[in-house]
Amino acid sequence: GDRDFVDDMRFEGMLHGALRFSDHPRAMVVRIDFAEALKAEGVIRIFTAKDIPGAHRTGLIIRDWPLMIDEGETTNCIGDVLAAVVAVTESSAREAARLIKVDYEVLTPVTEMTDAVKPDSTQVHPGRSNVLETCSIRFGDADLALKNAAYISSGIYETQRIEHAFLETETAIALPDDDGIRLYSQGQGAYADRKAVAELLGIEEDKLRVVQVQNGGGFGGKEDITVQGHASLFAFLLKQPVRVHLNRDESIIMHPKRHPVRMEISIGCDRAGKLTALRLNAVGDTGAYASVGTKVMERVVGHATGAYVIPAVDIRSVTVYTNNIPSGAMRGFGVPQIVFAVEGCIDELCKSGGFDRWQFRYDNALEEGGKTATGQVLRGVGLKKTLLAVRDEFRAAEYAGIACGIKNTGVGNGMIDDSEVSIEIVSGKKVIVNHGWSEMGQGIHTMAVQILHQETGIDPGIIEVRVETEAGLPTGMTTSSRATALMGNAIIDASKRLKDDLRQGTLEQLAGRVYKGKYICDWTCKPGADKDEPIIHFAYGYATQVAILDANGELTKIIAAHDAGRIMNRTLFEGQIEGAIHMGMGYALTEDLPMKDGRPVSLKFNDLGIIRASGMPEIEIIGVEEPDPVGPYGAKGIGEIGMVPTAAAIANALCARDGIRRTKLPLRRKK
């Protein structure tokens, strides 16, 4: 509890920035008048889009997100920044920001994704279709298989927009550094931050040093930059340290949320209870900017068959722009949405055919050599072991729901997954591990220490871990449950040479040496690619969860059996799943961020519907270890799959008790 977060840091002469957000989700900015604000006490300078020296837009995949909206331009959501104040204190900066007057030509926002997808819809970004991407996969004859199926379950399942609610709201501090900038960031990718900010400032990347500060939660919500670009711009132009901090309201309207997804789905099986076909049409609201929305909806497609073997599929997902708050990465990354729909359909098939719900899942479950919806052949599959682990307690419960899950490790989809590390031997009593992954409480730094110790025997007490772009180890976003697998393999690679040298001498004698390691996965492809043996992701994790209710319909216990490959740290493994189940419970029952006309109905933290600690049931976590052929020591990612089956298991438990099939999340939102 004694380490600093970015918001705790202070530097001599540090100034404070405050952002002026748009009053409307869609409006043309006619005039920005900051004359009165400029006279306010403590104000140093006011910035607008005209002050940006480099690129005006940024984005993780598509550069469509403006740092600030200029006069004559149109806002796309209420999280758009129109101007900013830098002052001697945060309070004076905020007070001055409130004095900035803006004249608008207010326009009608596009807020319903089912309307936005229509060809005659108003375009969110003029000259660009609201359909950002369509992703589809077909194999087998799904139409014929569904026509001949003995039982079919069809329905429209809908999931909601939710807020990450990380404890630490966004803060960045930038300081002049020679002719460049040193940026203290709490984002999820120091090197991605560096690239984006350097483009905004119009400088070379090597003039921007990003120090990754361990953050107070991310869950995907800190992948896109928020205040890093603003703080850097202000410090760059003023030649003074500047801190920009978001309060909770600002955080909620600015960073991307979990995608609301509408899924029209049909699944069929034969009289013996074998799955035969699946048809899916999914639409996801990616909001005003692309963020990683296309990749989220590709995950919907890639995981559309859930944890099961289905020989014929016709799957399509559409990613759609609206004038809502952007949607982007959030723990589970599209997979909890589709699993909610698939598992609901499976329980309905069991009801129609009189099948045992556990046995049906076991008989159709993926196993070694099985294929996903994308046609990828799987290796190291412990799914059936997770089903066996929960069988007896599931069958013994009066009211229980069960759901299985699969979740990729690694970004994949034709993109490169890689990691580089360097191990510096400072002295016989200090070793520094440099890598590029963000520590968000998930324990990636602990894993770095553990793996280096495992490989070399170096005392963990003398190992320090750093993430700074000065180390020159380009690394992507800390996402897709991939950091441990990729970094672990890179450390193992670096340790080979270090171990050889340690056999010849002591650590003290190696002082001054640097050992570099790298791991790269460049053999994946996008879903639907024309390949005989497609590989969409280098690894997957597997899970089965059971939700048990009492006679009153209240959750009393959740059992989570997870195949993590090799469980490298039992405490971190259990902690990840416990936190994920809490998030999954909220997603299932109470969490929501409803919007009306492009605005959140409420910005109160208490209205997000987050379940309090006192509302948590008993949680039993069962670890299954089916080694993965790629991960270090056989490890698989665990950070995201922990919540993938949770909502589906709870929905199935409620239906088991009262017979009502619920197809829209959240299930128990209090009005």
XYZ file of C-alpha atoms in Angstrom:
671
model
C 0.000 0.000 0.000
C 2.982 2.353 -0.005
C 3.736 2.545 -3.735
C 2.765 5.597 -5.742
C 0.093 5.639 -8.420
C 0.353 8.398 -11.037
C -2.123 10.557 -9.130
C 0.131 10.403 -6.048
C 3.159 11.824 -7.848
C 4.234 15.426 -7.529
C 7.007 17.332 -9.307
C 8.442 20.776 -8.711
C 6.620 23.443 -10.698
C 3.856 21.021 -11.725
C 0.773 22.578 -13.313
C -2.690 21.061 -13.651
C -4.904 20.565 -16.668
C -8.694 20.309 -16.884
C -10.670 19.295 -19.968
C -13.783 20.960 -21.382
C -16.042 18.228 -22.727
C -18.795 18.526 -25.301
C -22.320 19.344 -24.143
C -23.847 17.280 -26.939
C -23.146 13.853 -28.437
C -23.522 15.195 -31.972
C -23.207 18.893 -32.715
C -21.209 21.163 -34.961
C -18.895 23.372 -32.914
C -19.517 26.895 -34.193
C -17.412 28.892 -31.739
C -15.275 28.280 -28.668
C -15.093 31.384 -26.488
C -12.539 31.212 -23.683
C -12.076 34.939 -23.065
C -13.745 34.806 -19.672
C -11.959 31.597 -18.709
C -8.594 33.137 -19.551
C -9.186 35.834 -16.923
C -9.837 33.330 -14.139
C -7.426 33.138 -11.228
C -4.419 30.869 -11.694
C -4.920 30.208 -15.399
C -1.680 29.781 -17.361
C -3.001 28.924 -20.818
C -6.009 27.546 -22.676
C -5.534 24.997 -25.449
C -7.708 24.000 -28.406
C -7.256 21.684 -31.376
C -5.427 24.503 -33.183
C -2.501 24.013 -30.779
C -1.853 20.379 -31.742
C 1.428 20.313 -33.696
C 1.102 16.799 -35.104
C -1.691 14.377 -35.962
C -5.070 15.393 -34.595
C -6.436 11.864 -34.382
C -5.368 8.677 -32.713
C -6.631 5.113 -32.387
C -5.355 1.633 -31.595
C -6.401 0.234 -34.980
C -8.125 3.052 -36.893
C -7.035 6.640 -36.287
C -10.485 8.150 -35.933
C -10.427 9.587 -32.388
C -9.613 13.340 -32.193
C -7.534 14.611 -29.303
C -9.731 17.735 -29.426
C -12.596 18.871 -31.654
C -11.979 22.169 -33.469
C -14.366 24.909 -34.464
C -16.174 23.909 -37.630
C -15.956 20.212 -36.738
C -18.700 17.941 -35.413
C -18.624 16.143 -32.096
C -19.237 12.397 -32.113
C -19.950 11.707 -28.426
C -20.181 13.508 -25.110
C -16.667 12.354 -24.251
C -15.165 14.578 -26.934
C -12.782 17.285 -25.691
C -13.235 20.789 -27.106
C -10.651 22.739 -25.114
C -8.448 22.499 -22.040
C -7.215 24.785 -19.298
C -3.827 24.607 -17.612
C -3.638 26.385 -14.265
C -1.621 26.419 -11.046
C -4.082 24.137 -9.232
C -6.556 21.503 -10.353
C -9.474 23.348 -8.780
C -8.638 26.610 -10.591
C -8.229 24.727 -13.878
C -11.615 23.077 -13.441
C -13.290 26.352 -12.510
C -11.883 28.045 -15.599
C -12.915 25.114 -17.824
C -16.500 25.651 -16.697
C -16.261 29.253 -17.926
C -15.474 28.229 -21.517
C -18.516 28.994 -23.648
C -19.311 26.987 -26.757
C -21.814 27.768 -29.483
C -23.199 24.723 -31.276
C -25.393 23.705 -34.141
C -27.031 20.764 -32.396
C -27.658 17.683 -34.569
C -29.692 14.528 -33.960
C -27.410 11.736 -32.705
C -27.374 8.195 -34.073
C -27.835 6.076 -30.968
C -29.495 2.765 -31.903
C -27.114 0.237 -33.449
C -29.951 -1.542 -35.247
C -30.780 1.769 -36.963
C -27.164 2.764 -37.555
C -26.553 -0.395 -39.567
C -29.217 0.536 -42.118
C -27.947 1.920 -45.453
C -30.069 5.076 -45.163
C -28.884 5.936 -41.626
C -27.161 9.234 -40.926
C -23.411 8.648 -41.008
C -21.639 9.130 -37.694
C -18.449 9.943 -39.579
C -19.430 11.737 -42.815
C -18.228 9.897 -45.890
C -17.738 6.659 -43.965
C -20.228 3.831 -43.530
C -21.538 3.193 -40.033
C -20.631 -0.462 -40.615
C -17.051 -0.529 -39.457
C -16.525 -4.226 -40.222
C -18.430 -7.366 -41.120
C -16.855 -10.664 -40.078
C -18.312 -13.976 -41.188
C -17.569 -17.691 -41.197
C -19.393 -20.498 -42.960
C -18.619 -24.182 -43.079
C -20.900 -27.126 -43.656
C -24.502 -26.574 -44.711
C -26.045 -24.850 -41.704
C -29.387 -24.240 -43.439
C -29.842 -27.910 -44.290
C -28.614 -29.072 -40.895
C -31.041 -26.777 -39.076
C -33.875 -27.900 -41.353
C -33.150 -31.533 -40.484
C -32.441 -30.976 -36.780
C -34.605 -32.870 -34.311
C -34.580 -29.918 -31.928
C -33.836 -26.241 -32.500
C -33.434 -23.398 -30.040
C -33.740 -19.905 -31.507
C -33.861 -16.515 -29.918
C -32.601 -12.969 -29.739
C -30.161 -12.411 -26.901
C -29.061 -8.934 -25.868
C -26.268 -7.787 -23.613
C -25.737 -4.364 -22.114
C -23.114 -1.641 -21.959
C -21.180 -1.634 -18.682
C -18.471 0.470 -17.081
C -15.112 -0.970 -16.009
C -15.283 0.837 -12.657
C -11.566 0.484 -11.973
C -10.653 2.106 -8.666
C -8.045 4.474 -10.124
C -9.455 7.011 -12.552
C -7.238 8.186 -15.389
C -4.272 10.421 -14.620
C -1.145 11.285 -16.579
C 1.836 13.469 -15.782
C 4.165 14.773 -18.479
C 7.473 16.563 -17.967
C 9.778 18.321 -20.422
C 12.787 16.110 -21.116
C 15.447 17.876 -23.208
C 13.629 18.460 -26.502
C 11.064 15.756 -25.784
C 8.743 14.513 -23.046
C 8.840 12.067 -20.152
C 5.339 10.689 -19.627
C 4.135 8.835 -16.536
C 1.274 6.681 -17.774
C -1.165 4.266 -16.166
C -2.247 2.901 -19.543
C -2.161 -0.698 -20.713
C 0.674 -0.324 -23.195
C 3.673 1.946 -22.716
C 4.902 1.523 -26.277
C 1.442 2.069 -27.775
C 1.151 5.225 -25.659
C 4.541 6.382 -26.923
C 3.610 5.864 -30.569
C 0.246 7.642 -30.236
C 1.557 10.618 -28.282
C 4.624 11.059 -30.500
C 2.316 11.286 -33.526
C 0.153 13.888 -31.777
C 3.201 15.986 -30.915
C 4.812 15.508 -34.307
C 8.078 14.232 -32.826
C 10.140 11.075 -33.196
C 9.291 8.273 -30.788
C 12.782 8.284 -29.307
C 12.118 11.791 -27.969
C 9.261 10.475 -25.832
C 10.058 8.392 -22.775
C 7.059 6.599 -21.257
C 7.293 5.261 -17.719
C 4.633 2.645 -17.079
C 3.331 3.145 -13.545
C 1.543 0.184 -12.005
C -2.117 1.106 -12.131
C -5.166 0.647 -9.962
C -7.121 -1.535 -12.350
C -7.643 -1.542 -16.084
C -9.744 -4.508 -17.305
C -9.275 -3.222 -20.885
C -10.605 0.258 -20.164
C -7.145 1.824 -20.210
C -6.011 0.479 -23.578
C -7.027 3.585 -25.515
C -5.253 6.761 -24.482
C -7.359 9.287 -22.596
C -5.341 12.019 -20.852
C -1.825 10.945 -21.870
C -1.978 12.975 -25.082
C -3.364 16.079 -23.399
C -0.822 16.105 -20.565
C 2.020 15.590 -23.037
C 0.797 18.338 -25.359
C 0.538 20.857 -22.533
C 3.953 20.013 -21.076
C 5.541 20.030 -24.536
C 4.268 23.510 -25.365
C 4.623 25.066 -21.894
C 7.981 23.441 -21.063
C 6.664 22.683 -17.561
C 5.387 19.541 -15.816
C 1.622 19.119 -16.258
C -0.771 16.703 -14.591
C -4.195 15.878 -16.042
C -6.627 13.926 -13.898
C -10.175 12.759 -14.602
C -12.822 12.648 -11.925
C -15.238 9.728 -11.962
C -17.878 11.426 -14.129
C -15.258 12.378 -16.720
C -13.774 8.894 -16.653
C -17.158 7.319 -17.311
C -17.927 9.491 -20.344
C -14.446 9.275 -21.868
C -13.072 5.735 -21.834
C -14.623 2.880 -23.858
C -17.111 0.411 -22.339
C -18.111 -3.218 -22.830
C -19.897 -3.675 -26.157
C -23.661 -3.992 -26.130
C -24.369 -6.862 -28.537
C -27.605 -8.074 -30.114
C -27.430 -11.726 -31.171
C -30.005 -13.510 -33.310
C -29.105 -17.159 -32.893
C -30.335 -20.650 -33.776
C -28.716 -23.913 -32.651
C -29.848 -27.418 -33.614
C -29.164 -30.943 -32.437
C -30.201 -34.467 -33.432
C -32.331 -36.895 -31.447
C -29.263 -38.298 -29.706
C -28.337 -34.867 -28.366
C -25.454 -34.169 -30.732
C -25.126 -30.575 -31.895
C -25.516 -30.223 -35.666
C -25.623 -26.557 -36.644
C -25.462 -22.931 -35.533
C -26.586 -19.752 -37.231
C -25.703 -16.353 -35.753
C -26.248 -12.752 -36.747
C -24.672 -10.385 -34.231
C -24.516 -6.601 -34.136
C -22.219 -4.729 -31.755
C -22.374 -1.027 -30.852
C -18.801 0.256 -30.965
C -19.907 3.835 -30.265
C -18.319 6.960 -31.668
C -14.825 5.583 -32.318
C -13.403 2.274 -33.460
C -11.109 1.535 -30.501
C -10.711 -2.269 -30.733
C -14.361 -2.853 -31.597
C -13.645 -4.865 -34.728
C -11.489 -7.263 -32.726
C -14.172 -7.625 -30.045
C -16.757 -8.593 -32.635
C -14.256 -10.934 -34.307
C -14.045 -12.697 -30.936
C -17.831 -13.061 -30.999
C -17.451 -14.864 -34.317
C -14.405 -16.890 -33.306
C -16.081 -18.122 -30.108
C -19.607 -18.476 -31.491
C -19.713 -22.237 -31.057
C -18.769 -21.778 -27.430
C -16.988 -24.737 -25.916
C -18.575 -27.261 -28.252
C -18.132 -29.131 -31.512
C -20.696 -27.954 -34.060
C -20.108 -29.299 -37.584
C -22.044 -26.682 -39.585
C -22.080 -22.930 -38.944
C -23.220 -19.734 -40.601
C -21.901 -16.868 -38.456
C -21.869 -13.145 -39.070
C -21.043 -10.164 -36.887
C -21.263 -6.471 -37.688
C -19.395 -3.711 -35.842
C -21.357 -0.454 -35.952
C -20.553 3.199 -35.280
C -23.049 5.257 -33.231
C -22.875 8.542 -31.314
C -22.745 6.690 -28.009
C -19.725 6.538 -25.706
C -17.168 4.314 -27.454
C -17.040 0.606 -26.741
C -13.737 -1.219 -26.678
C -11.800 -3.741 -24.665
C -13.227 -5.184 -21.469
C -12.398 -8.383 -19.657
C -13.754 -11.261 -21.740
C -13.586 -9.173 -24.940
C -16.818 -10.217 -26.665
C -16.847 -13.794 -25.414
C -19.150 -13.399 -22.362
C -21.731 -11.952 -24.755
C -21.813 -14.891 -27.153
C -21.467 -17.520 -24.414
C -24.571 -16.078 -22.714
C -26.522 -16.736 -25.923
C -25.025 -20.143 -26.746
C -25.434 -21.575 -23.251
C -29.035 -20.353 -23.046
C -29.799 -22.137 -26.305
C -28.151 -25.323 -25.071
C -30.301 -25.447 -21.942
C -33.371 -24.915 -24.144
C -32.304 -27.825 -26.367
C -31.946 -29.991 -23.273
C -35.457 -28.998 -22.185
C -36.904 -29.781 -25.637
C -35.174 -33.136 -25.997
C -35.267 -34.216 -22.371
C -31.470 -34.336 -22.208
C -29.405 -34.176 -19.024
C -27.811 -30.718 -19.015
C -24.427 -31.912 -17.773
C -24.269 -34.978 -20.037
C -25.287 -32.961 -23.107
C -22.391 -30.585 -22.530
C -19.935 -33.391 -21.862
C -20.957 -35.265 -25.011
C -20.520 -32.173 -27.195
C -17.523 -30.618 -25.445
C -14.340 -29.728 -27.284
C -11.440 -32.094 -26.716
C -7.991 -32.730 -28.130
C -8.159 -32.351 -31.905
C -11.566 -30.673 -31.848
C -12.308 -27.552 -33.875
C -13.559 -24.098 -32.909
C -16.080 -22.068 -34.927
C -13.158 -20.863 -37.043
C -11.998 -24.368 -37.941
C -8.921 -24.194 -35.704
C -7.749 -27.563 -34.418
C -7.156 -27.396 -30.664
C -4.350 -28.817 -28.545
C -4.095 -29.119 -24.767
C -7.847 -29.129 -24.091
C -8.888 -29.716 -20.471
C -12.562 -28.821 -20.891
C -13.973 -32.267 -20.111
C -11.851 -32.383 -16.968
C -13.470 -29.136 -15.805
C -16.902 -30.646 -16.456
C -16.046 -33.744 -14.459
C -14.810 -31.559 -11.599
C -18.242 -29.949 -11.101
C -20.546 -32.836 -12.044
C -21.464 -34.241 -8.670
C -22.205 -30.931 -6.971
C -24.177 -29.674 -9.959
C -26.376 -32.756 -9.985
C -26.864 -32.685 -6.221
C -28.156 -29.083 -6.185
C -31.913 -28.468 -6.278
C -31.550 -25.332 -8.399
C -28.370 -24.944 -10.402
C -27.143 -23.580 -13.703
C -24.113 -24.735 -15.636
C -22.135 -23.136 -18.450
C -18.862 -23.821 -20.217
C -16.430 -21.361 -21.695
C -13.441 -21.037 -23.975
C -11.270 -17.940 -24.300
C -8.295 -17.230 -26.484
C -4.848 -16.421 -25.185
C -3.177 -13.848 -27.425
C -4.495 -11.272 -29.873
C -3.975 -13.550 -32.871
C -6.365 -12.922 -35.767
C -3.395 -12.476 -38.082
C -1.698 -9.950 -35.814
C 1.700 -10.597 -34.262
C 1.910 -11.577 -30.601
C 5.422 -11.006 -29.303
C 7.464 -10.000 -26.293
C 11.010 -8.881 -25.672
C 12.820 -8.711 -22.345
C 16.253 -7.709 -21.119
C 17.848 -8.912 -17.905
C 20.438 -6.507 -16.511
C 22.966 -7.812 -14.020
C 23.666 -4.653 -12.030
C 25.639 -6.381 -9.280
C 25.669 -9.550 -7.240
C 22.815 -8.074 -5.226
C 20.669 -6.438 -7.916
C 19.142 -7.756 -11.130
C 16.675 -5.750 -13.254
C 14.112 -7.356 -15.543
C 12.888 -4.964 -18.223
C 9.734 -5.845 -20.146
C 6.854 -3.971 -21.762
C 3.731 -5.331 -20.066
C 1.470 -3.296 -17.769
C 1.003 -4.300 -14.161
C -2.667 -3.771 -13.289
C -2.880 -5.910 -10.189
C -2.876 -9.167 -12.150
C 0.654 -10.007 -11.054
C 2.708 -9.839 -14.254
C 5.716 -8.472 -12.341
C 5.442 -11.335 -9.857
C 5.418 -13.796 -12.755
C 8.565 -12.181 -14.182
C 10.361 -12.688 -10.876
C 9.067 -16.246 -10.488
C 10.067 -17.352 -13.976
C 13.544 -15.836 -13.783
C 14.064 -17.517 -10.418
C 12.732 -20.820 -11.788
C 15.138 -20.699 -14.709
C 18.286 -19.422 -13.000
C 17.899 -19.778 -9.253
C 18.550 -16.047 -8.745
C 17.228 -14.867 -5.388
C 13.772 -13.269 -5.974
C 14.599 -10.690 -3.323
C 17.214 -9.001 -5.510
C 15.130 -8.905 -8.698
C 13.562 -5.589 -9.696
C 11.048 -5.260 -12.541
C 10.750 -2.149 -14.738
C 8.559 -1.078 -17.649
C 9.988 1.974 -19.412
C 10.193 2.648 -23.140
C 13.805 3.744 -22.658
C 14.619 0.027 -22.500
C 13.698 -0.276 -26.195
C 11.543 -3.393 -25.952
C 8.506 -2.645 -28.170
C 5.468 -4.399 -26.746
C 1.786 -4.311 -27.615
C -1.184 -3.813 -25.332
C -1.525 -5.813 -22.141
C -4.664 -7.578 -23.270
C -6.025 -10.951 -24.409
C -4.659 -12.818 -21.372
C -1.333 -13.018 -23.164
C 1.250 -11.244 -21.035
C 2.359 -14.172 -18.867
C 2.617 -16.555 -21.826
C 4.595 -14.209 -24.066
C 6.781 -12.599 -21.408
C 7.408 -15.973 -19.781
C 8.689 -17.465 -23.013
C 10.889 -14.408 -23.600
C 12.424 -14.695 -20.108
C 13.038 -18.403 -20.661
C 14.799 -17.487 -23.920
C 17.005 -14.863 -22.215
C 17.752 -17.210 -19.338
C 19.370 -19.802 -21.595
C 22.474 -17.661 -22.060
C 22.412 -16.383 -18.500
C 22.338 -19.933 -17.133
C 25.308 -20.878 -19.291
C 27.294 -17.945 -17.893
C 26.265 -18.698 -14.310
C 27.754 -22.150 -14.695
C 31.092 -20.449 -15.393
C 30.995 -17.730 -12.736
C 29.096 -15.875 -10.044
C 26.404 -13.251 -10.441
C 28.890 -10.643 -9.166
C 31.290 -11.564 -11.944
C 28.506 -11.029 -14.511
C 27.821 -7.459 -13.351
C 27.328 -5.128 -16.300
C 26.049 -7.773 -18.677
C 22.609 -7.646 -20.314
C 20.769 -10.735 -21.505
C 18.031 -10.261 -24.071
C 15.219 -12.630 -24.897
C 12.359 -12.675 -27.346
C 9.314 -14.726 -28.224
C 7.181 -14.151 -31.303
C 3.989 -15.733 -32.586
C 3.426 -14.777 -36.215
C 1.526 -17.788 -37.478
C -2.116 -16.831 -36.834
C -4.786 -15.671 -39.315
C -8.132 -13.859 -39.258
C -11.409 -15.781 -38.841
C -12.695 -16.843 -42.231
C -9.264 -16.838 -43.862
C -8.916 -19.231 -46.791
C -6.565 -21.699 -45.137
C -6.693 -25.483 -44.856
C -5.667 -25.425 -41.198
C -6.437 -21.967 -39.780
C -4.850 -20.939 -36.489
C -6.649 -17.917 -35.070
C -4.959 -17.867 -31.638
C -1.886 -19.634 -30.302
C -3.697 -20.947 -27.220
C -7.037 -21.154 -25.413
C -8.214 -21.601 -21.855
C -11.250 -23.661 -20.836
C -13.714 -23.532 -17.976
C -16.956 -24.802 -16.497
C -18.888 -22.837 -13.905
C -21.909 -23.788 -11.821
C -24.257 -21.327 -10.105
C -26.347 -22.683 -7.223
C -29.497 -20.972 -5.907
C -31.462 -21.370 -2.713
C -35.246 -21.827 -2.573
C -35.703 -18.058 -2.777
C -33.702 -17.800 -5.977
C -30.665 -16.163 -4.362
C -27.142 -17.181 -5.331
C -25.519 -19.214 -2.578
C -22.484 -20.643 -4.373
C -20.491 -20.489 -7.584
C -18.142 -23.308 -8.514
C -15.470 -22.436 -11.058
C -13.353 -25.190 -12.586
C -10.673 -23.744 -14.845
C -8.044 -25.338 -17.046
C -5.100 -22.962 -16.739
C -2.516 -25.255 -18.284
C 0.122 -24.939 -15.604
C -0.932 -23.037 -12.486
C 2.228 -21.067 -11.805
C 1.015 -19.134 -8.774
C -1.982 -20.502 -6.884
C -2.755 -17.230 -5.090
C -2.780 -15.184 -8.299
C -4.800 -17.896 -10.072
C -7.509 -17.915 -7.413
C -7.502 -14.128 -7.059
C -8.021 -13.626 -10.782
C -10.991 -15.973 -10.858
C -12.572 -14.570 -7.698
C -12.418 -11.047 -9.121
C -13.685 -12.222 -12.499
C -16.650 -13.990 -10.907
C -17.573 -10.814 -9.042
C -17.485 -8.967 -12.367
C -19.439 -11.733 -14.074
C -22.092 -11.704 -11.370
C -22.584 -7.971 -11.777
C -22.758 -8.401 -15.545
C -25.381 -11.101 -15.119
C -27.594 -9.533 -12.490
C -27.308 -5.812 -11.892
C -24.672 -3.842 -13.822
C -25.703 -1.484 -16.581
C -24.837 1.887 -18.087
C -28.030 2.765 -19.930
C -27.905 5.691 -22.345
C -30.622 7.914 -23.743
C -30.030 10.147 -26.757
C -26.277 9.578 -26.497
C -26.022 10.413 -22.779
C -25.722 8.110 -19.760
C -28.958 8.105 -17.775
C -26.827 8.471 -14.638
C -23.160 9.110 -13.866
C -23.452 8.114 -10.217
C -21.051 5.348 -9.285
C -23.730 3.843 -7.064
C -26.072 3.561 -10.056
C -23.686 1.335 -12.017
C -25.136 -1.677 -10.217
C -21.829 -3.076 -8.945
C -22.356 -5.860 -6.422
C -20.946 -5.113 -2.987
C -18.620 -7.494 -1.189
C -21.435 -8.382 1.207
C -23.472 -9.638 -1.758
C -20.957 -12.252 -2.842
C -21.822 -15.950 -2.438
C -19.448 -18.760 -1.531
C -16.919 -19.344 -4.309
C -15.159 -22.656 -4.872
C -12.279 -22.611 -7.330
C -10.978 -25.821 -8.861
C -7.750 -25.797 -10.825
C -7.279 -28.156 -13.776
C -3.870 -28.461 -15.414
C -3.880 -29.630 -19.012
C -0.597 -28.292 -20.438
C -0.630 -26.005 -23.454
C 2.006 -26.688 -26.137
C 2.936 -22.990 -26.488
C 2.752 -21.350 -23.048
C 5.682 -21.371 -20.589
C 5.633 -24.639 -18.654
C 2.284 -25.272 -20.372
C 0.544 -22.191 -18.884
C -2.570 -20.613 -20.420
C -4.104 -17.194 -19.879
C -6.536 -16.871 -16.967
C -7.331 -13.161 -16.674
C -10.358 -13.047 -18.968
C -11.887 -16.516 -19.033
C -12.718 -16.215 -15.330
C -15.916 -14.310 -16.159
C -16.753 -15.847 -19.546
C -19.293 -18.500 -18.359
C -20.548 -16.674 -15.242
C -23.548 -14.774 -16.611
C -24.668 -17.792 -18.620
C -24.462 -20.103 -15.592
C -26.507 -17.676 -13.474
C -29.142 -17.215 -16.190
C -29.442 -20.985 -16.530
C -29.775 -21.371 -12.748
C -32.639 -18.875 -12.621
C -34.381 -20.673 -15.473
C -33.875 -24.039 -13.756
C -35.765 -22.673 -10.761
C -38.725 -20.937 -12.419
C -38.718 -22.088 -16.048
C -38.360 -18.556 -17.433
C -35.742 -18.119 -20.158
C -34.108 -14.744 -19.752
C -32.512 -13.402 -22.929
C -31.465 -9.901 -21.922
C -28.816 -8.731 -19.466
C -28.820 -7.619 -16.722
C -31.297 -10.083 -15.275
C -32.284 -8.251 -12.103
C -31.593 -4.605 -12.713
C -33.419 -2.512 -10.122
C -35.201 0.422 -11.732
